[in-house]
Amino acid sequence: MAASAALFHQPHCHNHCFTSKTSQPSLLKKPISSNYPIIRASSDNNPSQQKHTNRGGGGSGINIRDEARRRNVIHTHKFSAKYVPFNAGPSCTESYSLDEVVYRSQSGGLLDVQHDMGALKHYDGAYWKALFDSRVGKTTWPYGSGVWSKKEWVLPEIDSDDIVSAFEGNSNLFWAERFGKEFLQMNDLWVKHCGISHTGSFKDLGMTVLVSQVNRLKKMNKPVIGVGCASTGDTSAALSAYCASAGVPSIVFLPANKISIAQLVQPIANGAFVLSLDTDFDGCMQLIREVTSELPIYLANSLNSLRLEGQKTAAIEILQQFDWEVPDWVIVPGGNLGNIYAFYKGFQMCKELGLVDRIPRLVCAQAANANPLYLYYKSGWKDFNPVRANTTFASAIQIGDPVSIDRAVYALKNCDGIVEEATEEELMDVSAQADSTGMFVCPHTGVALSALIKLRCKGVIGKTDKTVVVSTAHGLKFTQSKIDYHSQNIKDMACRLANPPVSVKADFGSVMDVLKKYLLSKEPKY
């Protein structure tokens, strides 16, 4: 097994101690306890003998992937993972290697990636925190990625040489000070901007894992030629980029005329084979599932549980960015519903492995035009019915029959979670409101912020609660919706916070008159 090259990649570390710069000061001066399994490396890979290694500059011809091969450190205690039926009981013996091409259990249910938690528990929470913190901000392959810095918890058995990464993750967690104080009377509101990523959405977190595994399968001569997905935009952008990086063909099924131009151009630019189909996302999803059962095309939608292993690292990252303090609430937009489960899984792993002592309550926010989970929640979890998703500006979550409905329900029930919805006018108004405080949010983030406002008004979320809103994509992917809003060009919508440009004659007097009026409106009112 190829283990973590940077697990003990500390230049002056002779006793395998950590020199984390970001947290856990008590660990800086003492070695890992002798109770831990010993990590052994060959003399060629001894970190203390590598401290003067040229990192690839000066014409050495060595790159970071070459260096990772040379520093291939081996755990004496192997970590592993496998596919198991989702939410199977302890008596279930069905399982599959991650090297098998399988998406469903024998009964037709979802699969989950199950890690050998016993092996991971040989190291305590302080150890894992110090390890993860020690990798932040580095360029060591592959740990410069926010996903692969948690490699032992993601795909522990993959060789680092098979990993396809754009050093995704490590996304901004920023304090939404003005929005929180001015509109919600909250002092501890944060936005996790997963859209600041390689292709502009959180989908990169899962796609690096899936395409890396495909890269491994192809080297093992498994029957895989290309990778395919149905998409409302962001999944196809991530898939095409990572496949292009690996030299793997990508096939994309898109619903015709239902995604933004910015989203459509990404897979085209990255060389994907794009099929524009006269149906909605659910129709595309049905077709790609049928096609991948007949052709050597690996399915990349979140029916494939590998992607969730990457997406769960955003939850671990939030804890890490808060110096391992647990927020009270995390609000996540939901469409196909894999992400809400991924966040739960990340938080729960941190709790089970001793990094934190509790998990936050999760809120799944849906567009009212595509709200099957919300309706199921309001029924008391008694009656789930898929819906025909109507058009929503939050196009990436315009899904009426979510694949991961069972995963989402499991996650929400186990964290005392809530489901809320937002109308089109609500999500567009709050997006404009957020933008007026310096953000530039996507419509899906508008859905999550609308849910926050509603729960804050109901008193469910308190003014002192540490709350994180997950922004799943970059606003620059959805500029047309903002143009239409500020042009007041949306049918049956008041666009009450529109801020259109003012037409003024090009002479000094006219400009002065307009500016004086504007400045007068901005004077403090006592």
Short mmCIF file of C-alpha atoms in Angstrom, two decimals:
data_model
loop_
_atom_site.label_atom_id
_atom_site.label_comp_id
_atom_site.label_asym_id
_atom_site.label_seq_id
_atom_site.Cartn_x
_atom_site.Cartn_y
_atom_site.Cartn_z
CA MET A 1 0.00 0.00 0.00
CA ALA A 2 1.22 3.48 -0.79
CA ALA A 3 0.89 5.46 2.39
CA SER A 4 1.24 9.10 3.24
CA ALA A 5 4.43 10.55 1.88
CA ALA A 6 4.02 13.65 3.99
CA LEU A 7 2.71 11.82 7.03
CA PHE A 8 6.06 12.38 8.66
CA HIS A 9 7.57 14.76 6.12
CA GLN A 10 9.05 17.15 8.70
CA PRO A 11 12.65 18.23 7.99
CA HIS A 12 14.06 17.91 11.54
CA CYS A 13 11.75 15.23 12.84
CA HIS A 14 13.89 12.32 14.08
CA ASN A 15 11.30 10.88 16.48
CA HIS A 16 8.31 11.20 14.14
CA CYS A 17 6.97 14.23 15.99
CA PHE A 18 4.86 16.92 14.39
CA THR A 19 5.70 20.56 13.89
CA SER A 20 2.22 21.87 13.12
CA LYS A 21 2.19 25.63 12.85
CA THR A 22 -1.55 26.12 13.06
CA SER A 23 -2.79 24.44 16.23
CA GLN A 24 -2.16 21.96 19.00
CA PRO A 25 0.86 23.71 20.55
CA SER A 26 1.25 20.93 23.12
CA LEU A 27 2.22 18.58 20.30
CA LEU A 28 5.03 20.74 19.00
CA LYS A 29 7.60 19.71 21.56
CA LYS A 30 6.87 16.07 22.21
CA PRO A 31 6.98 12.98 20.00
CA ILE A 32 4.00 10.80 19.28
CA SER A 33 3.39 8.42 22.15
CA SER A 34 5.03 5.02 22.00
CA ASN A 35 1.50 3.60 22.24
CA TYR A 36 1.03 4.36 18.54
CA PRO A 37 2.04 1.83 15.89
CA ILE A 38 5.50 2.64 14.58
CA ILE A 39 5.79 4.21 11.15
CA ARG A 40 8.74 2.74 9.30
CA ALA A 41 10.44 4.10 6.20
CA SER A 42 13.38 2.87 4.21
CA SER A 43 16.67 4.74 4.65
CA ASP A 44 16.21 6.20 1.17
CA ASN A 45 12.98 7.81 2.32
CA ASN A 46 14.08 8.95 5.76
CA PRO A 47 12.77 12.53 6.16
CA SER A 48 15.85 13.58 8.12
CA GLN A 49 18.02 12.63 5.15
CA GLN A 50 15.83 14.56 2.72
CA LYS A 51 16.04 18.02 4.21
CA HIS A 52 18.41 19.33 1.54
CA THR A 53 16.54 17.74 -1.39
CA ASN A 54 15.99 20.05 -4.34
CA ARG A 55 12.21 20.45 -4.75
CA GLY A 56 12.38 20.45 -8.53
CA GLY A 57 13.95 23.83 -9.26
CA GLY A 58 17.37 24.68 -10.61
CA GLY A 59 17.12 22.31 -13.56
CA SER A 60 17.07 19.16 -11.43
CA GLY A 61 14.24 17.65 -13.50
CA ILE A 62 12.49 16.47 -10.32
CA ASN A 63 8.83 17.43 -9.87
CA ILE A 64 6.56 17.08 -6.85
CA ARG A 65 5.14 13.77 -8.07
CA ASP A 66 8.68 12.37 -8.47
CA GLU A 67 9.51 13.51 -4.98
CA ALA A 68 6.39 11.84 -3.59
CA ARG A 69 7.57 8.53 -5.09
CA ARG A 70 10.95 8.88 -3.41
CA ARG A 71 9.38 9.67 -0.05
CA ASN A 72 6.94 6.79 -0.14
CA VAL A 73 6.51 6.10 3.58
CA ILE A 74 4.79 2.89 4.68
CA HIS A 75 2.42 2.54 7.63
CA THR A 76 2.97 -0.59 9.67
CA HIS A 77 -0.77 -0.45 10.32
CA LYS A 78 -2.66 -0.47 7.02
CA PHE A 79 -5.76 1.62 6.43
CA SER A 80 -8.43 0.34 4.06
CA ALA A 81 -11.92 1.00 2.76
CA LYS A 82 -14.59 -0.93 0.86
CA TYR A 83 -18.09 -0.58 -0.55
CA VAL A 84 -20.95 -1.82 1.64
CA PRO A 85 -24.72 -1.46 1.28
CA PHE A 86 -25.76 1.92 2.66
CA ASN A 87 -27.02 1.77 6.26
CA ALA A 88 -26.65 -2.00 6.38
CA GLY A 89 -26.84 -3.67 9.78
CA PRO A 90 -23.88 -5.33 11.51
CA SER A 91 -24.99 -8.75 10.31
CA CYS A 92 -24.63 -7.78 6.63
CA THR A 93 -21.67 -9.51 4.97
CA GLU A 94 -22.06 -7.98 1.50
CA SER A 95 -19.09 -5.84 0.48
CA TYR A 96 -17.04 -4.95 -2.58
CA SER A 97 -13.53 -3.77 -3.27
CA LEU A 98 -13.22 -0.15 -4.34
CA ASP A 99 -11.47 -1.57 -7.41
CA GLU A 100 -14.73 -3.14 -8.59
CA VAL A 101 -17.06 -1.26 -10.93
CA VAL A 102 -20.25 -1.40 -8.91
CA TYR A 103 -22.83 1.24 -8.03
CA ARG A 104 -25.69 -0.60 -6.34
CA SER A 105 -26.05 -3.33 -3.73
CA GLN A 106 -27.50 -6.73 -4.54
CA SER A 107 -30.91 -5.45 -3.46
CA GLY A 108 -30.61 -2.40 -5.72
CA GLY A 109 -29.90 0.02 -2.89
CA LEU A 110 -27.20 2.63 -2.51
CA LEU A 111 -23.64 1.79 -1.56
CA ASP A 112 -21.43 3.56 0.95
CA VAL A 113 -17.66 3.66 1.40
CA GLN A 114 -16.86 2.08 4.75
CA HIS A 115 -13.45 2.73 6.30
CA ASP A 116 -11.64 0.40 8.68
CA MET A 117 -12.35 2.55 11.71
CA GLY A 118 -10.48 0.15 13.98
CA ALA A 119 -7.26 0.82 12.08
CA LEU A 120 -7.84 4.57 12.11
CA LYS A 121 -8.51 4.46 15.87
CA HIS A 122 -4.97 3.24 16.49
CA TYR A 123 -4.21 6.97 16.32
CA ASP A 124 -6.08 9.37 18.59
CA GLY A 125 -7.80 12.65 17.73
CA ALA A 126 -4.80 14.80 18.67
CA TYR A 127 -2.67 12.82 16.22
CA TRP A 128 -5.06 13.33 13.32
CA LYS A 129 -5.50 17.03 14.05
CA ALA A 130 -1.76 17.56 14.12
CA LEU A 131 -1.30 15.56 10.92
CA PHE A 132 -3.99 17.42 8.98
CA ASP A 133 -2.82 20.80 10.27
CA SER A 134 0.77 19.99 9.29
CA ARG A 135 -0.25 19.62 5.64
CA VAL A 136 -2.08 22.94 5.22
CA GLY A 137 -0.44 25.35 2.80
CA LYS A 138 2.12 22.85 1.53
CA THR A 139 2.91 21.85 -2.05
CA THR A 140 3.95 18.30 -1.18
CA TRP A 141 2.17 15.90 -3.55
CA PRO A 142 -0.69 15.16 -3.08
CA TYR A 143 -1.21 16.85 0.30
CA GLY A 144 -1.47 20.37 -1.07
CA SER A 145 -5.05 19.43 -1.88
CA GLY A 146 -7.64 19.97 0.84
CA VAL A 147 -9.05 16.57 -0.10
CA TRP A 148 -5.83 14.58 -0.28
CA SER A 149 -4.45 16.16 2.89
CA LYS A 150 -6.98 13.75 4.46
CA LYS A 151 -5.95 10.87 2.18
CA GLU A 152 -6.06 8.24 4.97
CA TRP A 153 -9.76 9.06 5.45
CA VAL A 154 -10.61 9.27 1.73
CA LEU A 155 -8.91 6.62 -0.45
CA PRO A 156 -6.28 5.15 1.83
CA GLU A 157 -5.08 2.46 -0.56
CA ILE A 158 -4.58 4.50 -3.71
CA ASP A 159 -1.01 5.15 -4.79
CA SER A 160 -0.18 8.85 -4.78
CA ASP A 161 1.05 8.42 -8.35
CA ASP A 162 -2.51 7.61 -9.49
CA ILE A 163 -4.04 10.73 -7.94
CA VAL A 164 -5.45 13.40 -10.27
CA SER A 165 -5.59 16.69 -8.39
CA ALA A 166 -5.69 20.43 -9.00
CA PHE A 167 -5.00 21.06 -5.29
CA GLU A 168 -8.71 21.62 -4.80
CA GLY A 169 -10.25 22.35 -1.41
CA ASN A 170 -8.73 24.58 1.27
CA SER A 171 -11.51 26.99 0.30
CA ASN A 172 -12.22 30.26 2.03
CA LEU A 173 -14.24 30.30 5.25
CA PHE A 174 -15.04 33.95 5.77
CA TRP A 175 -16.82 35.94 8.42
CA ALA A 176 -19.95 37.49 6.88
CA GLU A 177 -19.79 40.34 9.34
CA ARG A 178 -21.96 43.00 7.76
CA PHE A 179 -24.63 40.62 6.42
CA GLY A 180 -24.90 38.89 9.78
CA LYS A 181 -25.04 42.03 11.88
CA GLU A 182 -27.18 44.19 9.62
CA PHE A 183 -29.81 41.70 8.49
CA LEU A 184 -29.79 38.97 11.15
CA GLN A 185 -28.34 40.53 14.30
CA MET A 186 -25.78 37.73 14.29
CA ASN A 187 -22.12 38.16 15.23
CA ASP A 188 -20.89 34.70 14.32
CA LEU A 189 -22.09 34.03 10.76
CA TRP A 190 -19.65 32.41 8.36
CA VAL A 191 -19.74 31.42 4.69
CA LYS A 192 -17.75 28.40 3.48
CA HIS A 193 -17.05 29.37 -0.12
CA CYS A 194 -16.61 25.99 -1.82
CA GLY A 195 -17.11 27.77 -5.14
CA ILE A 196 -13.59 29.18 -4.89
CA SER A 197 -12.19 26.06 -6.50
CA HIS A 198 -10.65 24.81 -9.72
CA THR A 199 -13.89 24.73 -11.77
CA GLY A 200 -15.89 27.06 -9.56
CA SER A 201 -17.93 24.63 -7.49
CA PHE A 202 -17.73 22.12 -4.64
CA LYS A 203 -18.01 19.29 -7.17
CA ASP A 204 -14.21 19.38 -7.56
CA LEU A 205 -13.90 17.85 -4.09
CA GLY A 206 -15.63 14.66 -5.16
CA MET A 207 -14.39 14.55 -8.72
CA THR A 208 -10.71 14.44 -7.80
CA VAL A 209 -11.45 11.25 -5.86
CA LEU A 210 -13.57 9.62 -8.54
CA VAL A 211 -11.24 10.39 -11.46
CA SER A 212 -8.22 9.32 -9.40
CA GLN A 213 -9.86 5.95 -8.82
CA VAL A 214 -10.69 5.68 -12.52
CA ASN A 215 -7.04 6.43 -13.28
CA ARG A 216 -6.10 3.54 -10.98
CA LEU A 217 -8.67 1.22 -12.59
CA LYS A 218 -7.40 1.96 -16.08
CA LYS A 219 -3.85 1.13 -15.01
CA MET A 220 -5.22 -2.16 -13.64
CA ASN A 221 -6.77 -2.85 -17.08
CA LYS A 222 -10.32 -2.74 -15.75
CA PRO A 223 -13.08 -2.40 -18.39
CA VAL A 224 -13.25 1.40 -18.27
CA ILE A 225 -12.72 3.60 -21.33
CA GLY A 226 -14.36 6.85 -20.28
CA VAL A 227 -16.34 8.53 -17.51
CA GLY A 228 -19.89 9.84 -17.88
CA CYS A 229 -22.37 11.92 -15.94
CA ALA A 230 -25.75 13.55 -16.12
CA SER A 231 -25.46 17.14 -15.04
CA THR A 232 -27.20 20.43 -14.38
CA GLY A 233 -23.83 22.10 -14.96
CA ASP A 234 -21.32 21.95 -12.15
CA THR A 235 -20.79 18.16 -12.16
CA SER A 236 -20.00 18.20 -15.86
CA ALA A 237 -17.55 21.08 -15.42
CA ALA A 238 -15.65 19.21 -12.70
CA LEU A 239 -15.74 15.87 -14.50
CA SER A 240 -14.47 17.28 -17.79
CA ALA A 241 -11.63 19.21 -16.14
CA TYR A 242 -10.29 16.29 -14.10
CA CYS A 243 -10.69 13.84 -16.97
CA ALA A 244 -8.84 16.24 -19.27
CA SER A 245 -6.03 16.43 -16.72
CA ALA A 246 -5.79 12.64 -16.63
CA GLY A 247 -6.24 12.13 -20.38
CA VAL A 248 -9.47 10.18 -19.82
CA PRO A 249 -12.47 10.67 -22.16
CA SER A 250 -15.49 12.32 -20.52
CA ILE A 251 -19.12 12.06 -21.66
CA VAL A 252 -21.72 14.54 -20.43
CA PHE A 253 -25.54 14.40 -20.64
CA LEU A 254 -27.00 17.89 -20.19
CA PRO A 255 -30.66 18.98 -20.15
CA ALA A 256 -31.09 21.31 -23.13
CA ASN A 257 -31.60 25.02 -22.36
CA LYS A 258 -31.61 24.50 -18.60
CA ILE A 259 -28.10 25.53 -17.52
CA SER A 260 -26.10 28.74 -17.73
CA ILE A 261 -23.77 29.47 -20.63
CA ALA A 262 -20.85 29.67 -18.18
CA GLN A 263 -21.61 26.14 -17.01
CA LEU A 264 -22.11 24.80 -20.54
CA VAL A 265 -18.85 26.20 -21.90
CA GLN A 266 -16.69 24.50 -19.25
CA PRO A 267 -17.13 20.87 -20.40
CA ILE A 268 -16.94 21.98 -24.03
CA ALA A 269 -13.66 23.83 -23.41
CA ASN A 270 -12.22 20.83 -21.56
CA GLY A 271 -12.91 18.51 -24.49
CA ALA A 272 -15.86 16.56 -23.13
CA PHE A 273 -18.26 14.76 -25.49
CA VAL A 274 -21.46 16.68 -24.68
CA LEU A 275 -24.97 15.45 -25.46
CA SER A 276 -27.69 18.09 -25.10
CA LEU A 277 -30.92 16.20 -24.39
CA ASP A 278 -34.50 17.38 -24.60
CA THR A 279 -35.35 16.41 -21.02
CA ASP A 280 -34.70 17.51 -17.45
CA PHE A 281 -31.95 16.35 -15.09
CA ASP A 282 -33.95 13.36 -13.91
CA GLY A 283 -34.37 12.22 -17.53
CA CYS A 284 -30.62 12.65 -18.13
CA MET A 285 -29.89 10.67 -14.99
CA GLN A 286 -32.09 7.79 -16.08
CA LEU A 287 -30.37 7.66 -19.46
CA ILE A 288 -26.80 7.76 -18.12
CA ARG A 289 -27.59 4.92 -15.71
CA GLU A 290 -28.89 2.80 -18.58
CA VAL A 291 -25.93 3.66 -20.81
CA THR A 292 -23.26 2.92 -18.18
CA SER A 293 -24.78 -0.50 -17.60
CA GLU A 294 -24.14 -1.36 -21.26
CA LEU A 295 -20.93 0.46 -22.19
CA PRO A 296 -17.45 0.72 -20.57
CA ILE A 297 -18.28 4.17 -19.20
CA TYR A 298 -17.74 4.74 -15.48
CA LEU A 299 -20.67 6.52 -13.80
CA ALA A 300 -19.66 9.79 -12.15
CA ASN A 301 -22.93 10.94 -10.58
CA SER A 302 -23.38 10.89 -6.82
CA LEU A 303 -25.07 7.51 -7.10
CA ASN A 304 -21.36 6.61 -7.08
CA SER A 305 -20.40 6.96 -3.42
CA LEU A 306 -16.72 7.69 -4.15
CA ARG A 307 -17.49 11.35 -4.79
CA LEU A 308 -18.94 11.75 -1.32
CA GLU A 309 -15.58 10.76 0.15
CA GLY A 310 -14.08 13.90 -1.32
CA GLN A 311 -17.04 16.11 -0.50
CA LYS A 312 -16.97 15.11 3.18
CA THR A 313 -13.56 16.78 3.51
CA ALA A 314 -15.27 20.20 3.36
CA ALA A 315 -16.82 19.38 6.75
CA ILE A 316 -13.44 18.37 8.19
CA GLU A 317 -11.98 21.56 6.73
CA ILE A 318 -14.59 23.72 8.50
CA LEU A 319 -13.60 22.21 11.84
CA GLN A 320 -9.93 22.66 11.00
CA GLN A 321 -10.45 26.32 10.06
CA PHE A 322 -12.23 26.91 13.37
CA ASP A 323 -9.24 25.34 15.16
CA TRP A 324 -11.38 22.24 15.77
CA GLU A 325 -14.24 24.16 17.40
CA VAL A 326 -17.64 22.78 16.30
CA PRO A 327 -20.16 25.28 14.87
CA ASP A 328 -23.77 25.10 16.02
CA TRP A 329 -25.31 25.02 12.54
CA VAL A 330 -24.22 24.22 8.99
CA ILE A 331 -26.64 25.07 6.17
CA VAL A 332 -26.21 23.24 2.84
CA PRO A 333 -28.19 23.70 -0.40
CA GLY A 334 -29.70 20.39 -1.51
CA GLY A 335 -30.67 18.96 -4.91
CA ASN A 336 -29.52 15.39 -5.54
CA LEU A 337 -28.80 15.33 -1.78
CA GLY A 338 -25.39 13.63 -1.71
CA ASN A 339 -23.74 16.71 -0.21
CA ILE A 340 -25.83 16.87 2.97
CA TYR A 341 -24.85 13.27 3.71
CA ALA A 342 -21.21 13.99 2.85
CA PHE A 343 -21.10 16.81 5.40
CA TYR A 344 -22.71 14.59 8.01
CA LYS A 345 -20.20 11.81 7.28
CA GLY A 346 -17.24 14.16 7.60
CA PHE A 347 -18.43 15.57 10.90
CA GLN A 348 -19.34 12.14 12.24
CA MET A 349 -15.91 10.68 11.38
CA CYS A 350 -14.27 13.52 13.29
CA LYS A 351 -16.42 12.76 16.30
CA GLU A 352 -15.91 9.00 16.16
CA LEU A 353 -12.14 9.37 15.83
CA GLY A 354 -11.90 11.79 18.73
CA LEU A 355 -11.14 15.07 16.96
CA VAL A 356 -14.32 16.70 18.35
CA ASP A 357 -16.93 15.71 20.91
CA ARG A 358 -20.10 16.61 19.00
CA ILE A 359 -21.38 17.43 15.52
CA PRO A 360 -23.35 20.48 14.33
CA ARG A 361 -27.00 20.45 13.42
CA LEU A 362 -27.44 20.42 9.66
CA VAL A 363 -29.99 22.30 7.58
CA CYS A 364 -30.74 21.23 4.02
CA ALA A 365 -32.07 24.16 1.96
CA GLN A 366 -34.14 23.46 -1.15
CA ALA A 367 -35.65 25.63 -3.86
CA ALA A 368 -39.45 25.62 -3.52
CA ASN A 369 -39.65 24.73 -7.22
CA ALA A 370 -37.72 21.49 -6.59
CA ASN A 371 -38.46 20.51 -3.00
CA PRO A 372 -39.17 16.77 -2.56
CA LEU A 373 -37.04 16.52 0.60
CA TYR A 374 -38.76 19.54 2.15
CA LEU A 375 -42.20 18.03 1.51
CA TYR A 376 -41.02 14.72 2.97
CA TYR A 377 -39.70 16.50 6.05
CA LYS A 378 -42.94 18.44 6.52
CA SER A 379 -44.88 15.16 6.40
CA GLY A 380 -42.91 13.94 9.40
CA TRP A 381 -40.83 11.63 7.19
CA LYS A 382 -43.98 9.63 6.45
CA ASP A 383 -44.53 9.99 2.76
CA PHE A 384 -41.82 10.57 0.15
CA ASN A 385 -42.91 11.35 -3.38
CA PRO A 386 -40.67 12.57 -6.20
CA VAL A 387 -41.84 15.82 -7.76
CA ARG A 388 -41.65 17.31 -11.21
CA ALA A 389 -38.98 19.95 -10.70
CA ASN A 390 -39.99 23.36 -12.01
CA THR A 391 -37.52 25.89 -13.37
CA THR A 392 -35.43 27.60 -10.71
CA PHE A 393 -32.57 30.07 -10.83
CA ALA A 394 -30.79 27.58 -8.56
CA SER A 395 -30.42 25.28 -11.55
CA ALA A 396 -27.90 22.89 -10.00
CA ILE A 397 -30.50 21.79 -7.45
CA GLN A 398 -33.42 21.62 -9.91
CA ILE A 399 -33.93 17.94 -9.18
CA GLY A 400 -37.26 16.31 -8.37
CA ASP A 401 -36.20 12.70 -7.81
CA PRO A 402 -32.94 12.84 -5.83
CA VAL A 403 -30.69 9.78 -5.94
CA SER A 404 -29.43 10.29 -2.38
CA ILE A 405 -32.78 10.75 -0.65
CA ASP A 406 -32.10 7.87 1.78
CA ARG A 407 -28.64 9.22 2.59
CA ALA A 408 -30.03 12.69 3.28
CA VAL A 409 -32.80 11.45 5.54
CA TYR A 410 -30.33 9.31 7.50
CA ALA A 411 -28.00 12.28 7.99
CA LEU A 412 -30.75 14.69 9.05
CA LYS A 413 -32.33 12.26 11.48
CA ASN A 414 -28.98 11.57 13.13
CA CYS A 415 -28.06 15.22 13.70
CA ASP A 416 -31.50 16.61 14.58
CA GLY A 417 -31.46 18.33 11.22
CA ILE A 418 -33.97 20.60 9.52
CA VAL A 419 -35.16 21.13 5.95
CA GLU A 420 -36.23 24.57 4.72
CA GLU A 421 -37.18 25.99 1.32
CA ALA A 422 -36.95 29.27 -0.59
CA THR A 423 -39.13 30.68 -3.34
CA GLU A 424 -37.59 32.19 -6.46
CA GLU A 425 -38.23 35.73 -5.26
CA GLU A 426 -36.80 34.96 -1.83
CA LEU A 427 -33.58 33.45 -3.15
CA MET A 428 -33.02 36.25 -5.67
CA ASP A 429 -33.75 39.01 -3.15
CA VAL A 430 -31.44 37.57 -0.51
CA SER A 431 -28.74 37.03 -3.13
CA ALA A 432 -28.94 40.72 -3.99
CA GLN A 433 -28.92 41.54 -0.28
CA ALA A 434 -25.80 39.43 0.28
CA ASP A 435 -24.10 40.95 -2.77
CA SER A 436 -24.79 44.42 -1.38
CA THR A 437 -22.57 43.51 1.59
CA GLY A 438 -19.60 42.54 -0.59
CA MET A 439 -20.41 38.95 -1.53
CA PHE A 440 -21.18 37.70 -5.03
CA VAL A 441 -23.20 34.57 -4.37
CA CYS A 442 -24.67 31.94 -6.64
CA PRO A 443 -28.46 31.35 -6.52
CA HIS A 444 -27.94 28.12 -4.55
CA THR A 445 -26.23 30.09 -1.81
CA GLY A 446 -29.24 32.41 -1.99
CA VAL A 447 -31.41 29.39 -1.16
CA ALA A 448 -29.24 28.60 1.88
CA LEU A 449 -29.23 32.23 3.06
CA SER A 450 -33.03 32.36 2.67
CA ALA A 451 -33.31 29.28 4.86
CA LEU A 452 -31.08 30.95 7.44
CA ILE A 453 -33.25 34.09 7.48
CA LYS A 454 -36.41 32.03 8.00
CA LEU A 455 -34.91 29.95 10.81
CA ARG A 456 -33.48 33.07 12.43
CA CYS A 457 -36.88 34.81 12.28
CA LYS A 458 -38.51 31.76 13.87
CA GLY A 459 -35.94 31.80 16.67
CA VAL A 460 -34.68 28.34 15.75
CA ILE A 461 -31.20 29.72 15.09
CA GLY A 462 -30.11 32.10 17.85
CA LYS A 463 -28.27 35.37 17.36
CA THR A 464 -25.16 34.02 19.11
CA ASP A 465 -25.14 30.64 17.35
CA LYS A 466 -21.97 29.96 15.34
CA THR A 467 -23.48 29.30 11.92
CA VAL A 468 -21.88 28.30 8.61
CA VAL A 469 -23.62 28.71 5.26
CA VAL A 470 -22.10 26.53 2.56
CA SER A 471 -21.72 28.35 -0.76
CA THR A 472 -21.56 25.61 -3.35
CA ALA A 473 -20.59 27.52 -6.52
CA HIS A 474 -19.08 30.79 -7.65
CA GLY A 475 -21.43 33.65 -8.51
CA LEU A 476 -19.55 34.29 -11.74
CA LYS A 477 -21.17 31.15 -13.14
CA PHE A 478 -24.60 32.76 -12.80
CA THR A 479 -24.14 36.32 -14.00
CA GLN A 480 -27.16 36.23 -16.30
CA SER A 481 -29.53 35.79 -13.37
CA LYS A 482 -27.95 38.82 -11.70
CA ILE A 483 -28.17 40.86 -14.91
CA ASP A 484 -31.85 39.98 -15.26
CA TYR A 485 -32.54 40.84 -11.62
CA HIS A 486 -30.84 44.23 -11.64
CA SER A 487 -32.41 45.01 -15.02
CA GLN A 488 -35.78 44.17 -13.44
CA ASN A 489 -36.28 41.77 -16.30
CA ILE A 490 -37.71 38.77 -14.46
CA LYS A 491 -41.37 38.05 -15.07
CA ASP A 492 -43.64 38.27 -12.01
CA MET A 493 -40.77 39.36 -9.76
CA ALA A 494 -40.54 42.83 -8.20
CA CYS A 495 -36.73 42.71 -7.99
CA ARG A 496 -37.07 45.13 -5.09
CA LEU A 497 -33.33 45.38 -4.46
CA ALA A 498 -32.39 45.98 -8.09
CA ASN A 499 -29.53 48.43 -8.59
CA PRO A 500 -29.59 49.41 -12.28
CA PRO A 501 -27.17 51.97 -13.70
CA VAL A 502 -28.44 55.57 -13.89
CA SER A 503 -28.44 57.23 -17.30
CA VAL A 504 -27.06 60.76 -17.10
CA LYS A 505 -26.19 63.39 -19.68
CA ALA A 506 -22.46 63.76 -20.18
CA ASP A 507 -22.18 67.27 -18.74
CA PHE A 508 -20.84 68.53 -15.41
CA GLY A 509 -24.09 70.00 -14.11
CA SER A 510 -26.16 66.90 -14.72
CA VAL A 511 -23.54 64.65 -13.10
CA MET A 512 -23.27 66.97 -10.07
CA ASP A 513 -27.05 67.01 -9.59
CA VAL A 514 -27.26 63.21 -9.64
CA LEU A 515 -24.29 62.77 -7.29
CA LYS A 516 -25.59 65.34 -4.78
CA LYS A 517 -28.92 63.54 -4.64
CA TYR A 518 -27.17 60.18 -4.19
CA LEU A 519 -24.87 61.42 -1.43
CA LEU A 520 -27.79 63.04 0.37
CA SER A 521 -29.56 59.69 0.44
CA LYS A 522 -26.48 58.13 2.05
CA GLU A 523 -26.06 60.65 4.87
CA PRO A 524 -26.47 59.16 8.36
CA LYS A 525 -29.94 59.69 9.78
CA TYR A 526 -29.86 60.53 13.48
#
